[in-house]
JSON list of C-alpha atoms in Angstrom, two decimals:
[
{"chain": "A", "resi": 1, "resn": "UNK", "atom": "CA", "xyz": [-111.57, -139.11, 17.70]},
{"chain": "A", "resi": 2, "resn": "UNK", "atom": "CA", "xyz": [-111.43, -137.42, 14.37]},
{"chain": "A", "resi": 3, "resn": "UNK", "atom": "CA", "xyz": [-112.13, -140.94, 12.52]},
{"chain": "A", "resi": 4, "resn": "UNK", "atom": "CA", "xyz": [-115.62, -141.25, 14.53]},
{"chain": "A", "resi": 5, "resn": "UNK", "atom": "CA", "xyz": [-116.32, -137.75, 13.54]},
{"chain": "A", "resi": 6, "resn": "UNK", "atom": "CA", "xyz": [-115.68, -138.68, 10.02]},
{"chain": "A", "resi": 7, "resn": "UNK", "atom": "CA", "xyz": [-117.79, -141.67, 10.07]},
{"chain": "A", "resi": 8, "resn": "UNK", "atom": "CA", "xyz": [-120.70, -139.82, 11.58]},
{"chain": "A", "resi": 9, "resn": "UNK", "atom": "CA", "xyz": [-120.64, -137.34, 8.94]},
{"chain": "A", "resi": 10, "resn": "UNK", "atom": "CA", "xyz": [-120.39, -140.21, 6.35]},
{"chain": "A", "resi": 11, "resn": "UNK", "atom": "CA", "xyz": [-123.29, -141.74, 7.71]},
{"chain": "A", "resi": 12, "resn": "UNK", "atom": "CA", "xyz": [-125.40, -138.63, 8.04]},
{"chain": "A", "resi": 13, "resn": "UNK", "atom": "CA", "xyz": [-124.37, -137.85, 4.21]},
{"chain": "A", "resi": 14, "resn": "UNK", "atom": "CA", "xyz": [-125.78, -141.19, 3.44]},
{"chain": "A", "resi": 15, "resn": "UNK", "atom": "CA", "xyz": [-129.01, -140.87, 5.31]},
{"chain": "A", "resi": 16, "resn": "UNK", "atom": "CA", "xyz": [-129.61, -137.65, 3.99]},
{"chain": "A", "resi": 17, "resn": "UNK", "atom": "CA", "xyz": [-129.12, -138.56, 0.21]},
{"chain": "A", "resi": 18, "resn": "UNK", "atom": "CA", "xyz": [-131.35, -141.52, 1.07]},
{"chain": "A", "resi": 19, "resn": "UNK", "atom": "CA", "xyz": [-134.11, -139.31, 2.45]},
{"chain": "A", "resi": 20, "resn": "UNK", "atom": "CA", "xyz": [-133.78, -136.76, -0.65]},
{"chain": "A", "resi": 21, "resn": "UNK", "atom": "CA", "xyz": [-134.11, -139.74, -2.90]},
{"chain": "A", "resi": 22, "resn": "UNK", "atom": "CA", "xyz": [-137.72, -140.62, -1.45]},
{"chain": "A", "resi": 23, "resn": "UNK", "atom": "CA", "xyz": [-139.28, -137.25, -1.67]},
{"chain": "A", "resi": 24, "resn": "UNK", "atom": "CA", "xyz": [-143.24, -137.08, -1.54]},
{"chain": "A", "resi": 25, "resn": "UNK", "atom": "CA", "xyz": [-143.46, -136.02, -5.10]},
{"chain": "A", "resi": 26, "resn": "UNK", "atom": "CA", "xyz": [-141.72, -139.00, -6.30]},
{"chain": "A", "resi": 27, "resn": "UNK", "atom": "CA", "xyz": [-143.30, -141.35, -3.78]},
{"chain": "A", "resi": 28, "resn": "UNK", "atom": "CA", "xyz": [-146.58, -139.94, -5.39]},
{"chain": "A", "resi": 29, "resn": "UNK", "atom": "CA", "xyz": [-145.24, -140.63, -8.88]},
{"chain": "A", "resi": 30, "resn": "UNK", "atom": "CA", "xyz": [-144.48, -144.30, -7.97]},
{"chain": "A", "resi": 31, "resn": "UNK", "atom": "CA", "xyz": [-147.99, -144.94, -6.77]},
{"chain": "A", "resi": 32, "resn": "UNK", "atom": "CA", "xyz": [-149.59, -143.32, -9.90]},
{"chain": "A", "resi": 33, "resn": "UNK", "atom": "CA", "xyz": [-147.24, -145.48, -12.24]},
{"chain": "A", "resi": 34, "resn": "UNK", "atom": "CA", "xyz": [-147.99, -148.55, -9.82]},
{"chain": "A", "resi": 35, "resn": "UNK", "atom": "CA", "xyz": [-151.71, -147.93, -10.62]},
{"chain": "A", "resi": 36, "resn": "UNK", "atom": "CA", "xyz": [-151.24, -147.52, -14.09]},
{"chain": "A", "resi": 37, "resn": "UNK", "atom": "CA", "xyz": [-149.09, -150.65, -14.61]},
{"chain": "A", "resi": 38, "resn": "UNK", "atom": "CA", "xyz": [-151.73, -152.74, -12.84]},
{"chain": "A", "resi": 39, "resn": "UNK", "atom": "CA", "xyz": [-153.70, -152.63, -16.05]},
{"chain": "A", "resi": 40, "resn": "UNK", "atom": "CA", "xyz": [-151.32, -153.53, -18.34]},
{"chain": "A", "resi": 41, "resn": "UNK", "atom": "CA", "xyz": [-151.34, -156.94, -19.50]},
{"chain": "A", "resi": 42, "resn": "UNK", "atom": "CA", "xyz": [-148.27, -159.23, -19.90]},
{"chain": "A", "resi": 43, "resn": "UNK", "atom": "CA", "xyz": [-146.87, -159.08, -23.15]},
{"chain": "A", "resi": 44, "resn": "UNK", "atom": "CA", "xyz": [-148.07, -155.77, -24.08]},
{"chain": "A", "resi": 45, "resn": "UNK", "atom": "CA", "xyz": [-145.72, -153.45, -25.79]},
{"chain": "A", "resi": 46, "resn": "UNK", "atom": "CA", "xyz": [-144.29, -150.40, -23.78]},
{"chain": "A", "resi": 47, "resn": "UNK", "atom": "CA", "xyz": [-142.12, -147.75, -24.59]},
{"chain": "A", "resi": 48, "resn": "UNK", "atom": "CA", "xyz": [-140.64, -146.11, -21.14]},
{"chain": "A", "resi": 49, "resn": "UNK", "atom": "CA", "xyz": [-138.40, -142.95, -20.98]},
{"chain": "A", "resi": 50, "resn": "UNK", "atom": "CA", "xyz": [-136.28, -142.89, -18.10]},
{"chain": "A", "resi": 51, "resn": "UNK", "atom": "CA", "xyz": [-134.80, -139.74, -16.13]},
{"chain": "A", "resi": 52, "resn": "UNK", "atom": "CA", "xyz": [-131.85, -139.67, -18.46]},
{"chain": "A", "resi": 53, "resn": "UNK", "atom": "CA", "xyz": [-134.02, -139.32, -21.49]},
{"chain": "A", "resi": 54, "resn": "UNK", "atom": "CA", "xyz": [-133.50, -143.14, -22.65]},
{"chain": "A", "resi": 55, "resn": "UNK", "atom": "CA", "xyz": [-136.26, -144.86, -24.42]},
{"chain": "A", "resi": 56, "resn": "UNK", "atom": "CA", "xyz": [-136.71, -148.50, -23.58]},
{"chain": "A", "resi": 57, "resn": "UNK", "atom": "CA", "xyz": [-139.06, -150.38, -25.78]},
{"chain": "A", "resi": 58, "resn": "UNK", "atom": "CA", "xyz": [-140.09, -153.99, -25.17]},
{"chain": "A", "resi": 59, "resn": "UNK", "atom": "CA", "xyz": [-142.67, -156.49, -23.96]},
{"chain": "A", "resi": 60, "resn": "UNK", "atom": "CA", "xyz": [-144.05, -155.78, -20.42]},
{"chain": "A", "resi": 61, "resn": "UNK", "atom": "CA", "xyz": [-143.08, -158.66, -18.40]},
{"chain": "A", "resi": 62, "resn": "UNK", "atom": "CA", "xyz": [-144.17, -157.90, -14.65]},
{"chain": "A", "resi": 63, "resn": "UNK", "atom": "CA", "xyz": [-143.91, -155.22, -12.09]},
{"chain": "A", "resi": 64, "resn": "UNK", "atom": "CA", "xyz": [-142.17, -155.95, -8.95]},
{"chain": "A", "resi": 65, "resn": "UNK", "atom": "CA", "xyz": [-141.81, -153.91, -5.79]},
{"chain": "A", "resi": 66, "resn": "UNK", "atom": "CA", "xyz": [-140.15, -150.94, -7.17]},
{"chain": "A", "resi": 67, "resn": "UNK", "atom": "CA", "xyz": [-139.36, -151.72, -11.01]},
{"chain": "A", "resi": 68, "resn": "UNK", "atom": "CA", "xyz": [-140.88, -152.85, -14.24]},
{"chain": "A", "resi": 69, "resn": "UNK", "atom": "CA", "xyz": [-139.24, -155.68, -16.31]},
{"chain": "A", "resi": 70, "resn": "UNK", "atom": "CA", "xyz": [-139.25, -155.33, -19.62]},
{"chain": "A", "resi": 71, "resn": "UNK", "atom": "CA", "xyz": [-138.07, -157.92, -22.58]},
{"chain": "A", "resi": 72, "resn": "UNK", "atom": "CA", "xyz": [-136.45, -156.82, -25.53]},
{"chain": "A", "resi": 73, "resn": "UNK", "atom": "CA", "xyz": [-134.26, -159.12, -27.56]},
{"chain": "A", "resi": 74, "resn": "UNK", "atom": "CA", "xyz": [-134.72, -162.18, -25.29]},
{"chain": "A", "resi": 75, "resn": "UNK", "atom": "CA", "xyz": [-132.98, -160.43, -22.29]},
{"chain": "A", "resi": 76, "resn": "UNK", "atom": "CA", "xyz": [-134.99, -158.57, -19.50]},
{"chain": "A", "resi": 77, "resn": "UNK", "atom": "CA", "xyz": [-134.34, -155.32, -18.47]},
{"chain": "A", "resi": 78, "resn": "UNK", "atom": "CA", "xyz": [-135.20, -153.86, -15.13]},
{"chain": "A", "resi": 79, "resn": "UNK", "atom": "CA", "xyz": [-136.42, -150.09, -15.18]},
{"chain": "A", "resi": 80, "resn": "UNK", "atom": "CA", "xyz": [-136.89, -148.23, -11.77]},
{"chain": "A", "resi": 81, "resn": "UNK", "atom": "CA", "xyz": [-140.25, -146.72, -11.21]},
{"chain": "A", "resi": 82, "resn": "UNK", "atom": "CA", "xyz": [-138.47, -143.80, -9.38]},
{"chain": "A", "resi": 83, "resn": "UNK", "atom": "CA", "xyz": [-136.69, -142.93, -12.95]},
{"chain": "A", "resi": 84, "resn": "UNK", "atom": "CA", "xyz": [-139.51, -143.37, -15.38]},
{"chain": "A", "resi": 85, "resn": "UNK", "atom": "CA", "xyz": [-140.62, -139.74, -16.71]},
{"chain": "A", "resi": 86, "resn": "UNK", "atom": "CA", "xyz": [-143.42, -141.34, -19.30]},
{"chain": "A", "resi": 87, "resn": "UNK", "atom": "CA", "xyz": [-144.93, -144.38, -20.76]},
{"chain": "A", "resi": 88, "resn": "UNK", "atom": "CA", "xyz": [-146.37, -144.99, -24.04]},
{"chain": "A", "resi": 89, "resn": "UNK", "atom": "CA", "xyz": [-148.41, -148.44, -24.58]},
{"chain": "A", "resi": 90, "resn": "UNK", "atom": "CA", "xyz": [-148.96, -149.96, -28.59]},
{"chain": "A", "resi": 91, "resn": "UNK", "atom": "CA", "xyz": [-152.62, -150.38, -29.17]},
{"chain": "A", "resi": 92, "resn": "UNK", "atom": "CA", "xyz": [-154.35, -151.05, -32.21]},
{"chain": "A", "resi": 93, "resn": "UNK", "atom": "CA", "xyz": [-156.41, -148.07, -34.34]},
{"chain": "A", "resi": 94, "resn": "UNK", "atom": "CA", "xyz": [-159.48, -150.33, -34.81]},
{"chain": "A", "resi": 95, "resn": "UNK", "atom": "CA", "xyz": [-161.95, -147.75, -32.96]},
{"chain": "A", "resi": 96, "resn": "UNK", "atom": "CA", "xyz": [-160.61, -144.81, -35.21]},
{"chain": "A", "resi": 97, "resn": "UNK", "atom": "CA", "xyz": [-160.29, -146.74, -38.22]},
{"chain": "A", "resi": 98, "resn": "UNK", "atom": "CA", "xyz": [-164.34, -147.76, -37.56]},
{"chain": "A", "resi": 99, "resn": "UNK", "atom": "CA", "xyz": [-165.08, -143.96, -37.15]},
{"chain": "A", "resi": 100, "resn": "UNK", "atom": "CA", "xyz": [-163.46, -142.55, -40.23]},
{"chain": "A", "resi": 101, "resn": "UNK", "atom": "CA", "xyz": [-165.01, -145.49, -42.03]},
{"chain": "A", "resi": 102, "resn": "UNK", "atom": "CA", "xyz": [-168.37, -145.08, -40.99]},
{"chain": "A", "resi": 103, "resn": "UNK", "atom": "CA", "xyz": [-168.19, -141.36, -41.74]},
{"chain": "A", "resi": 104, "resn": "UNK", "atom": "CA", "xyz": [-166.30, -141.16, -44.98]},
{"chain": "A", "resi": 105, "resn": "UNK", "atom": "CA", "xyz": [-168.35, -144.31, -46.18]},
{"chain": "A", "resi": 106, "resn": "UNK", "atom": "CA", "xyz": [-171.93, -142.97, -44.43]},
{"chain": "A", "resi": 107, "resn": "UNK", "atom": "CA", "xyz": [-171.26, -139.72, -46.40]},
{"chain": "A", "resi": 108, "resn": "UNK", "atom": "CA", "xyz": [-170.78, -141.53, -49.90]},
{"chain": "A", "resi": 109, "resn": "UNK", "atom": "CA", "xyz": [-173.66, -143.79, -49.40]},
{"chain": "A", "resi": 110, "resn": "UNK", "atom": "CA", "xyz": [-175.81, -140.77, -48.31]},
{"chain": "A", "resi": 111, "resn": "UNK", "atom": "CA", "xyz": [-175.03, -139.32, -51.45]},
{"chain": "A", "resi": 112, "resn": "UNK", "atom": "CA", "xyz": [-175.69, -142.41, -53.53]},
{"chain": "A", "resi": 113, "resn": "UNK", "atom": "CA", "xyz": [-178.89, -142.28, -52.09]},
{"chain": "A", "resi": 114, "resn": "UNK", "atom": "CA", "xyz": [-179.66, -139.01, -52.88]},
{"chain": "A", "resi": 115, "resn": "UNK", "atom": "CA", "xyz": [-178.89, -139.74, -56.30]},
{"chain": "A", "resi": 116, "resn": "UNK", "atom": "CA", "xyz": [-180.98, -142.74, -56.67]},
{"chain": "A", "resi": 117, "resn": "UNK", "atom": "CA", "xyz": [-183.91, -140.50, -55.07]},
{"chain": "A", "resi": 118, "resn": "UNK", "atom": "CA", "xyz": [-183.38, -137.79, -57.79]},
{"chain": "A", "resi": 119, "resn": "UNK", "atom": "CA", "xyz": [-183.42, -140.52, -60.58]},
{"chain": "A", "resi": 120, "resn": "UNK", "atom": "CA", "xyz": [-186.53, -141.84, -59.12]},
{"chain": "A", "resi": 121, "resn": "UNK", "atom": "CA", "xyz": [-188.30, -138.46, -59.02]},
{"chain": "A", "resi": 122, "resn": "UNK", "atom": "CA", "xyz": [-187.26, -137.74, -62.75]},
{"chain": "A", "resi": 123, "resn": "UNK", "atom": "CA", "xyz": [-188.43, -141.20, -63.82]},
{"chain": "A", "resi": 124, "resn": "UNK", "atom": "CA", "xyz": [-191.85, -140.54, -61.94]},
{"chain": "A", "resi": 125, "resn": "UNK", "atom": "CA", "xyz": [-194.22, -139.18, -64.41]},
{"chain": "A", "resi": 126, "resn": "UNK", "atom": "CA", "xyz": [-196.91, -138.17, -62.12]},
{"chain": "A", "resi": 127, "resn": "UNK", "atom": "CA", "xyz": [-197.79, -134.63, -61.54]},
{"chain": "A", "resi": 128, "resn": "UNK", "atom": "CA", "xyz": [-196.48, -134.67, -57.77]},
{"chain": "A", "resi": 129, "resn": "UNK", "atom": "CA", "xyz": [-193.39, -137.11, -57.98]},
{"chain": "A", "resi": 130, "resn": "UNK", "atom": "CA", "xyz": [-192.10, -138.51, -54.67]},
{"chain": "A", "resi": 131, "resn": "UNK", "atom": "CA", "xyz": [-189.16, -140.09, -55.77]},
{"chain": "A", "resi": 132, "resn": "UNK", "atom": "CA", "xyz": [-187.63, -142.80, -53.46]},
{"chain": "A", "resi": 133, "resn": "UNK", "atom": "CA", "xyz": [-186.62, -141.06, -50.15]},
{"chain": "A", "resi": 134, "resn": "UNK", "atom": "CA", "xyz": [-186.11, -144.43, -48.38]},
{"chain": "A", "resi": 135, "resn": "UNK", "atom": "CA", "xyz": [-183.03, -144.79, -50.48]},
{"chain": "A", "resi": 136, "resn": "UNK", "atom": "CA", "xyz": [-181.27, -141.71, -48.84]},
{"chain": "A", "resi": 137, "resn": "UNK", "atom": "CA", "xyz": [-181.67, -143.55, -45.46]},
{"chain": "A", "resi": 138, "resn": "UNK", "atom": "CA", "xyz": [-180.56, -146.91, -46.62]},
{"chain": "A", "resi": 139, "resn": "UNK", "atom": "CA", "xyz": [-177.64, -145.41, -48.55]},
{"chain": "A", "resi": 140, "resn": "UNK", "atom": "CA", "xyz": [-176.54, -143.56, -45.23]},
{"chain": "A", "resi": 141, "resn": "UNK", "atom": "CA", "xyz": [-177.09, -146.67, -43.19]},
{"chain": "A", "resi": 142, "resn": "UNK", "atom": "CA", "xyz": [-175.52, -149.28, -45.47]},
{"chain": "A", "resi": 143, "resn": "UNK", "atom": "CA", "xyz": [-172.80, -147.12, -46.14]},
{"chain": "A", "resi": 144, "resn": "UNK", "atom": "CA", "xyz": [-172.21, -146.20, -42.69]},
{"chain": "A", "resi": 145, "resn": "UNK", "atom": "CA", "xyz": [-172.28, -149.87, -41.53]},
{"chain": "A", "resi": 146, "resn": "UNK", "atom": "CA", "xyz": [-169.89, -150.88, -44.23]},
{"chain": "A", "resi": 147, "resn": "UNK", "atom": "CA", "xyz": [-167.60, -148.41, -43.78]},
{"chain": "A", "resi": 148, "resn": "UNK", "atom": "CA", "xyz": [-167.27, -148.97, -40.05]},
{"chain": "A", "resi": 149, "resn": "UNK", "atom": "CA", "xyz": [-166.52, -152.86, -40.83]},
{"chain": "A", "resi": 150, "resn": "UNK", "atom": "CA", "xyz": [-163.86, -151.83, -43.59]},
{"chain": "A", "resi": 151, "resn": "UNK", "atom": "CA", "xyz": [-162.23, -149.21, -41.27]},
{"chain": "A", "resi": 152, "resn": "UNK", "atom": "CA", "xyz": [-162.11, -151.33, -38.07]},
{"chain": "A", "resi": 153, "resn": "UNK", "atom": "CA", "xyz": [-160.41, -154.12, -40.23]},
{"chain": "A", "resi": 154, "resn": "UNK", "atom": "CA", "xyz": [-157.94, -151.86, -41.51]},
{"chain": "A", "resi": 155, "resn": "UNK", "atom": "CA", "xyz": [-157.56, -150.04, -38.11]},
{"chain": "A", "resi": 156, "resn": "UNK", "atom": "CA", "xyz": [-156.80, -153.35, -36.69]},
{"chain": "A", "resi": 157, "resn": "UNK", "atom": "CA", "xyz": [-153.73, -153.87, -38.77]},
{"chain": "A", "resi": 158, "resn": "UNK", "atom": "CA", "xyz": [-152.24, -150.37, -37.76]},
{"chain": "A", "resi": 159, "resn": "UNK", "atom": "CA", "xyz": [-150.55, -150.00, -34.57]},
{"chain": "A", "resi": 160, "resn": "UNK", "atom": "CA", "xyz": [-150.38, -146.41, -32.49]},
{"chain": "A", "resi": 161, "resn": "UNK", "atom": "CA", "xyz": [-148.43, -145.44, -29.32]},
{"chain": "A", "resi": 162, "resn": "UNK", "atom": "CA", "xyz": [-151.08, -144.08, -26.79]},
{"chain": "A", "resi": 163, "resn": "UNK", "atom": "CA", "xyz": [-149.28, -142.25, -23.86]},
{"chain": "A", "resi": 164, "resn": "UNK", "atom": "CA", "xyz": [-150.43, -143.63, -20.48]},
{"chain": "A", "resi": 165, "resn": "UNK", "atom": "CA", "xyz": [-148.17, -141.79, -18.13]},
{"chain": "A", "resi": 166, "resn": "UNK", "atom": "CA", "xyz": [-148.15, -138.77, -17.21]},
{"chain": "A", "resi": 167, "resn": "UNK", "atom": "CA", "xyz": [-151.87, -138.67, -18.46]}
]
């Protein structure tokens, strides 16, 4: 009778520990992570922080039922969805580079256009010199366009980590 009671207690403990592992909060986290991972392409570089604060970095292989497979150094590593605390994805900085380039070189182009406009005004010997106001707009446009192209090119070479979970 005593052995049966001990077996019953062990069984209850196992059931209780399993029930604690699947809390509504962890189920929600797993659903959110699953939704986010659906958009990640195979081969994308991921950095994952697990519940033990380990950082796991590698290429995304696939998502299985309750884990993510990451390839690092020719070996696959399974990461449990329930243990994931944070996920980052590596992306290029093309957009940021284009914005910075457009603003920086656009300002320089505008200033160059203003300088040419001033020179045109100084060279115009009429009573009411108009200058060349079209050079201001042309300088701004050409500067912003050229700067965006150069910035996008430089930004495409740079890689940044973007946190995708938690958002």
